[in-house]
Amino acid sequence: MSFDEIVQQCRDLNELLPAQALEQARQSRPGLEGFAVFPVYAPVEIIHAAGLLPVGLFGVGGKLEIVHADARFQSFICSIAKSALELFLRDEMSGFRGAVFSSICDVARNLASLVKRNAPQMFIEYLHLPQNMLNERSHEYTRAELDRFRANLARHVGRPIPDESLATSLKLYNRVRRRLRELYAFRREHPGSITAAELCTVVQAGSRMMPEDYAPLLERLLKLASQRPAHPRDSVDVVIEGAFCEQPPVLLIETIEAAGCQVRDDDLLIGWRWFREDVPVNGDALSSLATAYLTRSEYSSVRHDGASPRTDGLLQRVRSAGAQAVIFTPAKFCEPALFDYVPFIAKLDKHGIPHLKLEFEEKMWTFEASRTEIETFAESMLFE
Amino acid sequence: MTTSTTATSGKHVPLPVREYRAGVHDQSRDIMTAWMGQLKDATRGSTPSAYLMISGNCVEILRCFDILPVFPEINALQLAIRKKSLPYILKAEEIGYASDNCAYVKADVGFTLSGGVGPEGNIPVPSLIVCNFVGCNVYIKWFEHCAAMFNAPLVMLDIPFIREDRPSPEDVRYVMAQLDELIRRCEALTGRKFDIDRLREICRYSARAEAGWSRCKELCKHRPAPFDAYFDSINMMGPINALRGTKEAADFFDTAVAEYEQMVAEGRGVLPEERFRIVTEGPPPYPYYRNFRNLFETWGAVAVQSTYSTVGGTWEFGFRHDPDRPLESIAEQMLVHNLCNRTMTDRYAQIRRYVDEWHADALVIHSIKSCRLFSAGQGDMREYFTRELGVPTLMLESDLEDPRYYAEAQMKNRIDAFFESLQYKRIRECAART
Ligand code: SF4
Ligand code: SF4
């Protein structure tokens, strides 16, 4: 299969609703059950080690009309919360054993409660991921939180989740994350080789595939990528920031590149590429995951890191990508992204790095206005 | 006095707008003003001060070191109630805050940028920023921004959300270790050793105030209720959340209890006539506090309980700080015994108890755009109470800080229509009985 064909396959997979994606996975793994993962980060290793397919819950795009969730969530709530709830209210999650949410924001927290109440047959877990990376008890706490999830999930599926299975899953996801890092590095080093839309399509497909299948797919892609002719363009090199939870429509990502920018790095689907380095696999897998969460996580708007503020993280990302500007793509009404925008731009302004903000929501169909904004932004930089 | 109008007469005769003047109100104002005076003095002096949030806070620890607690939420609230918030909100929006960000943060940031904090303002520059992350994720952002604005050290107190029946031993140890970290930072700041006996003393005052506050709320089970547990609670929320652990706050609640007990003994209610008993959910619209209150009072509607009054603590269900286990009880308060650190469905259960035990006729949900901690998903709450429990529920929308989201005419229409229908329902029920 060619690079383009693989990407097309990923695109087709992403077009499916979660239950349909699970159905597709069942073709080669009959009887496989799913477990939904609400962004940003979740320990997918535990879900996989329980024999389930972890499936990223990124909303439904335009694929499902929101009829019920609008009455539960007000107009000022982000689309992803509404469409995630809609899936459960409409009983569109058949084949799923449950879902995991975490302490990313006030909306996600309340959403977890609502899903639990409205889908009583599902096992709904809410993880309080640590916000204090530096306390002497942070590790003990984090490990215990992961273990609590393991115990609850094992109880729910009615079989143990042994250490050996966890270690196997950890190795697999390490391999996946390593390949994703390589793919990102490849794009950074070979501008024009992979478009941003292609890359996020591939990453998202990984949130609905078993890692056993996904890792080889990435390896094939990496090989094919190096044979692909790059098309560097006369454009502004940018980093995309603020898209860590609800994902911008692929059309918006395409518009950014079509309108004069070239994406060199981004935080799209960052939860699925969460660790900067491999998680050590020797010893206790949950302990390693806990250590990695505290010390090897990517910077993120949903994680307070006293030792290294995310404003430094963004600056670092811009520099190592060789980017000239930042495009912020917060989901409409997304508080963590909209709050962080303020210190982020203060930092960028201090270092003379231009930036542009483009908000989006699920029911956006046309991007003409965004296109004009990006063009104006890019032109102002190119002809400066 | 109003002409007596029973709910069964069918015609709505509005009650007159009251001028609330009672001992509780005055004494609350006095002790809060004294505290604000201390804040003002500290802007020019050398008293150490620390920023802290309201929900499930650990003010006792700061007090133990004589570190002056500063609550940016109270600052934002006061700006709103004095109708001064909008220019500050706009100022914050100028530097990049979005119209969809919590306006409490924006008003406070705008105020700070305008010189409100520091030698020329009313609030001291904090020596320490204590981020008690108890439920609200916005707290983290807010205090990260404050730490950057003041270049002040930030202590993160990450309080695990309640996600099982009770906190796990690891949750508790994590919180205790962070409290210990805070104590060490306070020691370094003040050059003083931690004195646990002093903390016991402070917790004793806290417990006394908590007992008083609970008793006041308990008295609202009486008909008529001696105060409005939503609108008048604000007089008690300052003392219980910000001044807790002081003798003044403990004494204040003694006065409040005495006053309300007397009212109950005399059969006096807060309104000339109590026609409807409601439970309210969500914070009030501070920029239009009085207007909003009057829309209910004219119907003789009294809040007999409110969830907003429990953001700091749910003391009415029995929790007290414990002088014998001061730090452990502070941790328990932060983890378990406040509204913010509990799930939405726990809140449904809390409201349900309020409706049953406080004998309420209806639930009023005030949905706040700024505060998603409260509001996200309140449509589901309405669904639960109306459809599943049959509790008449009214949902209103505006904001607690930003005056641009308050539409008086629309509010009035909805409130009037709701109470009219409640009144009509009563008439029908009455007729059915006779
Ligand atoms: S998009 Fe933002 S506000 Fe919405 S759930 Fe995700 S992090 Fe929370
Ligand atoms: S979101 Fe709500 S609880 Fe949080 S700071 Fe704003 S008003 Fe306070």
Tab-separated table of C-alpha atoms in Angstrom, chain A residues 134-338:
chain	number	residue	atom	x	y	z
A	134	LEU	CA	6.857	17.768	42.811
A	135	ASN	CA	5.553	16.603	46.149
A	136	GLU	CA	7.202	13.641	47.881
A	137	ARG	CA	3.856	11.822	47.751
A	138	SER	CA	3.041	12.683	44.118
A	139	HIS	CA	4.381	9.393	42.844
A	140	GLU	CA	2.650	7.267	45.431
A	141	TYR	CA	-0.592	9.067	44.708
A	142	THR	CA	-0.296	8.767	40.932
A	143	ARG	CA	0.519	5.091	41.054
A	144	ALA	CA	-2.412	4.484	43.388
A	145	GLU	CA	-4.722	6.326	41.021
A	146	LEU	CA	-3.622	4.147	38.113
A	147	ASP	CA	-3.997	1.073	40.260
A	148	ARG	CA	-7.480	2.105	41.308
A	149	PHE	CA	-8.430	2.277	37.643
A	150	ARG	CA	-6.872	-1.115	37.043
A	151	ALA	CA	-8.752	-2.703	39.959
A	152	ASN	CA	-12.090	-1.116	39.039
A	153	LEU	CA	-11.784	-2.047	35.394
A	154	ALA	CA	-10.713	-5.609	36.216
A	155	ARG	CA	-13.730	-5.937	38.476
A	156	HIS	CA	-15.971	-4.616	35.775
A	157	VAL	CA	-14.741	-6.887	32.995
A	158	GLY	CA	-14.584	-9.810	35.396
A	159	ARG	CA	-10.989	-10.798	34.821
A	160	PRO	CA	-7.710	-9.730	36.360
A	161	ILE	CA	-5.348	-7.333	34.622
A	162	PRO	CA	-2.014	-8.937	35.467
A	163	ASP	CA	1.337	-7.177	35.631
A	164	GLU	CA	2.666	-9.163	32.666
A	165	SER	CA	-0.164	-7.971	30.430
A	166	LEU	CA	0.470	-4.420	31.551
A	167	ALA	CA	4.137	-4.730	30.707
A	168	THR	CA	3.274	-6.063	27.247
A	169	SER	CA	0.841	-3.222	26.629
A	170	LEU	CA	3.338	-0.696	27.856
A	171	LYS	CA	5.921	-1.999	25.399
A	172	LEU	CA	3.427	-1.809	22.564
A	173	TYR	CA	2.361	1.726	23.348
A	174	ASN	CA	5.964	2.745	23.817
A	175	ARG	CA	6.570	1.490	20.338
A	176	VAL	CA	3.579	3.414	19.003
A	177	ARG	CA	4.599	6.630	20.734
A	178	ARG	CA	8.195	6.238	19.594
A	179	ARG	CA	7.065	5.877	15.971
A	180	LEU	CA	4.820	8.908	16.327
A	181	ARG	CA	7.739	10.915	17.676
A	182	GLU	CA	9.766	9.772	14.700
A	183	LEU	CA	7.019	10.771	12.315
A	184	TYR	CA	6.843	14.185	13.932
A	185	ALA	CA	10.613	14.524	13.795
A	186	PHE	CA	10.536	13.528	10.130
A	187	ARG	CA	8.041	16.239	9.345
A	188	ARG	CA	10.075	18.800	11.271
A	189	GLU	CA	13.201	17.860	9.400
A	190	HIS	CA	11.575	17.521	5.973
A	191	PRO	CA	9.131	20.364	5.597
A	192	GLY	CA	6.518	19.657	3.002
A	193	SER	CA	6.947	15.904	3.259
A	194	ILE	CA	3.776	15.205	5.218
A	195	THR	CA	0.918	17.641	5.469
A	196	ALA	CA	-0.535	18.539	8.842
A	197	ALA	CA	-3.874	17.118	7.791
A	198	GLU	CA	-2.247	13.821	6.846
A	199	LEU	CA	-0.359	13.613	10.088
A	200	CYS	CA	-3.319	14.303	12.346
A	201	THR	CA	-5.409	11.842	10.340
A	202	VAL	CA	-2.824	9.154	10.963
A	203	VAL	CA	-2.520	9.967	14.673
A	204	GLN	CA	-6.250	9.957	15.144
A	205	ALA	CA	-6.598	6.576	13.455
A	206	GLY	CA	-4.272	5.265	16.157
A	207	SER	CA	-6.863	6.200	18.739
A	208	ARG	CA	-9.179	3.565	17.257
A	209	MET	CA	-6.818	0.726	16.408
A	210	MET	CA	-5.165	-1.960	18.468
A	211	PRO	CA	-1.521	-0.993	19.000
A	212	GLU	CA	-0.482	-4.372	17.588
A	213	ASP	CA	-1.905	-3.243	14.243
A	214	TYR	CA	-1.103	0.399	14.521
A	215	ALA	CA	2.619	0.175	15.273
A	216	PRO	CA	3.415	-1.738	12.034
A	217	LEU	CA	1.250	0.724	10.103
A	218	LEU	CA	3.345	3.579	11.443
A	219	GLU	CA	6.529	1.733	10.612
A	220	ARG	CA	5.391	1.262	7.024
A	221	LEU	CA	4.466	4.893	6.822
A	222	LEU	CA	7.863	5.978	8.109
A	223	LYS	CA	9.556	3.930	5.456
A	224	LEU	CA	7.307	5.274	2.734
A	225	ALA	CA	7.659	8.820	3.968
A	226	SER	CA	11.366	8.838	3.340
A	227	GLN	CA	10.717	7.910	-0.297
A	228	ARG	CA	8.135	10.604	-0.709
A	229	PRO	CA	9.102	13.769	-2.537
A	230	ALA	CA	8.916	16.768	-0.238
A	231	HIS	CA	7.203	19.921	-1.437
A	232	PRO	CA	8.665	22.743	0.582
A	233	ARG	CA	6.774	25.896	-0.132
A	234	ASP	CA	7.301	29.536	0.284
A	235	SER	CA	5.252	29.724	3.397
A	236	VAL	CA	5.330	30.675	7.045
A	237	ASP	CA	6.469	27.874	9.317
A	238	VAL	CA	4.098	27.567	12.237
A	239	VAL	CA	3.330	25.599	15.349
A	240	ILE	CA	-0.305	24.823	16.173
A	241	GLU	CA	-1.215	25.152	19.843
A	242	GLY	CA	-4.435	24.765	21.816
A	243	ALA	CA	-5.917	21.706	20.132
A	244	PHE	CA	-5.148	19.209	22.869
A	245	CYS	CA	-8.742	18.164	23.569
A	246	GLU	CA	-11.485	18.814	21.051
A	247	GLN	CA	-9.896	18.422	17.621
A	248	PRO	CA	-10.137	21.102	14.972
A	249	PRO	CA	-11.882	19.920	11.806
A	250	VAL	CA	-9.350	18.517	9.345
A	251	LEU	CA	-10.635	21.100	6.914
A	252	LEU	CA	-9.386	23.844	9.190
A	253	ILE	CA	-5.955	22.238	9.365
A	254	GLU	CA	-5.943	21.986	5.574
A	255	THR	CA	-6.983	25.601	5.314
A	256	ILE	CA	-4.065	26.677	7.496
A	257	GLU	CA	-1.646	25.033	5.107
A	258	ALA	CA	-3.502	26.051	1.974
A	259	ALA	CA	-3.536	29.668	3.041
A	260	GLY	CA	0.203	30.133	3.306
A	261	CYS	CA	1.437	28.351	6.420
A	262	GLN	CA	3.351	25.161	6.897
A	263	VAL	CA	2.841	23.323	10.167
A	264	ARG	CA	6.118	22.195	11.691
A	265	ASP	CA	4.793	20.963	15.021
A	266	ASP	CA	1.492	20.878	16.894
A	267	ASP	CA	-0.323	19.656	19.985
A	268	LEU	CA	-3.083	17.865	18.087
A	269	LEU	CA	-4.124	14.678	19.874
A	270	ILE	CA	-1.272	15.202	22.285
A	271	GLY	CA	-2.797	12.818	24.812
A	272	TRP	CA	-2.064	9.926	22.474
A	273	ARG	CA	1.575	10.946	22.160
A	274	TRP	CA	1.910	12.034	25.757
A	275	PHE	CA	5.451	11.048	26.709
A	276	ARG	CA	8.580	12.759	25.483
A	277	GLU	CA	10.563	9.541	25.935
A	278	ASP	CA	9.811	5.872	26.319
A	279	VAL	CA	8.314	4.768	29.615
A	280	PRO	CA	10.809	2.356	31.215
A	281	VAL	CA	9.461	-1.177	31.074
A	282	ASN	CA	11.555	-2.866	33.724
A	283	GLY	CA	9.878	-3.431	37.064
A	284	ASP	CA	6.411	-2.325	38.074
A	285	ALA	CA	4.589	-1.014	35.007
A	286	LEU	CA	2.219	1.276	36.944
A	287	SER	CA	5.074	2.748	38.906
A	288	SER	CA	6.910	3.468	35.646
A	289	LEU	CA	3.814	5.061	34.153
A	290	ALA	CA	3.397	7.204	37.256
A	291	THR	CA	7.013	8.355	37.111
A	292	ALA	CA	6.671	9.064	33.417
A	293	TYR	CA	3.518	11.122	33.989
A	294	LEU	CA	5.313	13.236	36.572
A	295	THR	CA	8.584	13.663	34.721
A	296	ARG	CA	8.256	12.825	31.024
A	297	SER	CA	4.895	14.287	30.017
A	298	GLU	CA	4.624	16.784	27.234
A	299	TYR	CA	3.723	20.239	28.520
A	300	SER	CA	-0.004	20.710	28.460
A	301	SER	CA	-2.736	23.182	29.282
A	302	VAL	CA	-4.323	20.576	31.503
A	303	ARG	CA	-1.299	19.840	33.665
A	304	HIS	CA	0.306	22.252	36.105
A	305	ASP	CA	4.019	21.752	36.181
A	306	GLY	CA	5.706	23.871	38.813
A	307	ALA	CA	9.158	22.975	37.607
A	308	SER	CA	8.641	23.833	33.975
A	309	PRO	CA	5.909	26.223	32.960
A	310	ARG	CA	4.147	25.467	29.713
A	311	THR	CA	5.009	28.906	28.378
A	312	ASP	CA	8.613	27.682	28.268
A	313	GLY	CA	7.345	24.488	26.672
A	314	LEU	CA	5.712	26.365	23.824
A	315	LEU	CA	8.758	28.517	23.231
A	316	GLN	CA	10.891	25.432	23.147
A	317	ARG	CA	8.531	23.758	20.701
A	318	VAL	CA	8.614	26.765	18.384
A	319	ARG	CA	12.397	26.875	18.481
A	320	SER	CA	13.053	23.209	17.984
A	321	ALA	CA	10.565	23.131	15.101
A	322	GLY	CA	12.293	26.073	13.491
A	323	ALA	CA	8.907	27.804	13.332
A	324	GLN	CA	8.376	31.515	12.862
A	325	ALA	CA	4.879	31.828	14.269
A	326	VAL	CA	2.174	30.169	16.330
A	327	ILE	CA	-1.410	29.532	15.348
A	328	PHE	CA	-3.715	29.026	18.303
A	329	THR	CA	-6.702	26.839	17.601
A	330	PRO	CA	-8.715	26.683	20.806
A	331	ALA	CA	-12.079	24.986	20.642
A	332	LYS	CA	-14.844	27.482	21.177
A	333	PHE	CA	-15.614	27.779	24.923
A	334	CYS	CA	-12.546	25.738	25.892
A	335	GLU	CA	-11.430	27.354	29.132
A	336	PRO	CA	-8.020	25.717	29.558
A	337	ALA	CA	-6.997	26.754	26.051
A	338	LEU	CA	-8.523	30.214	26.247
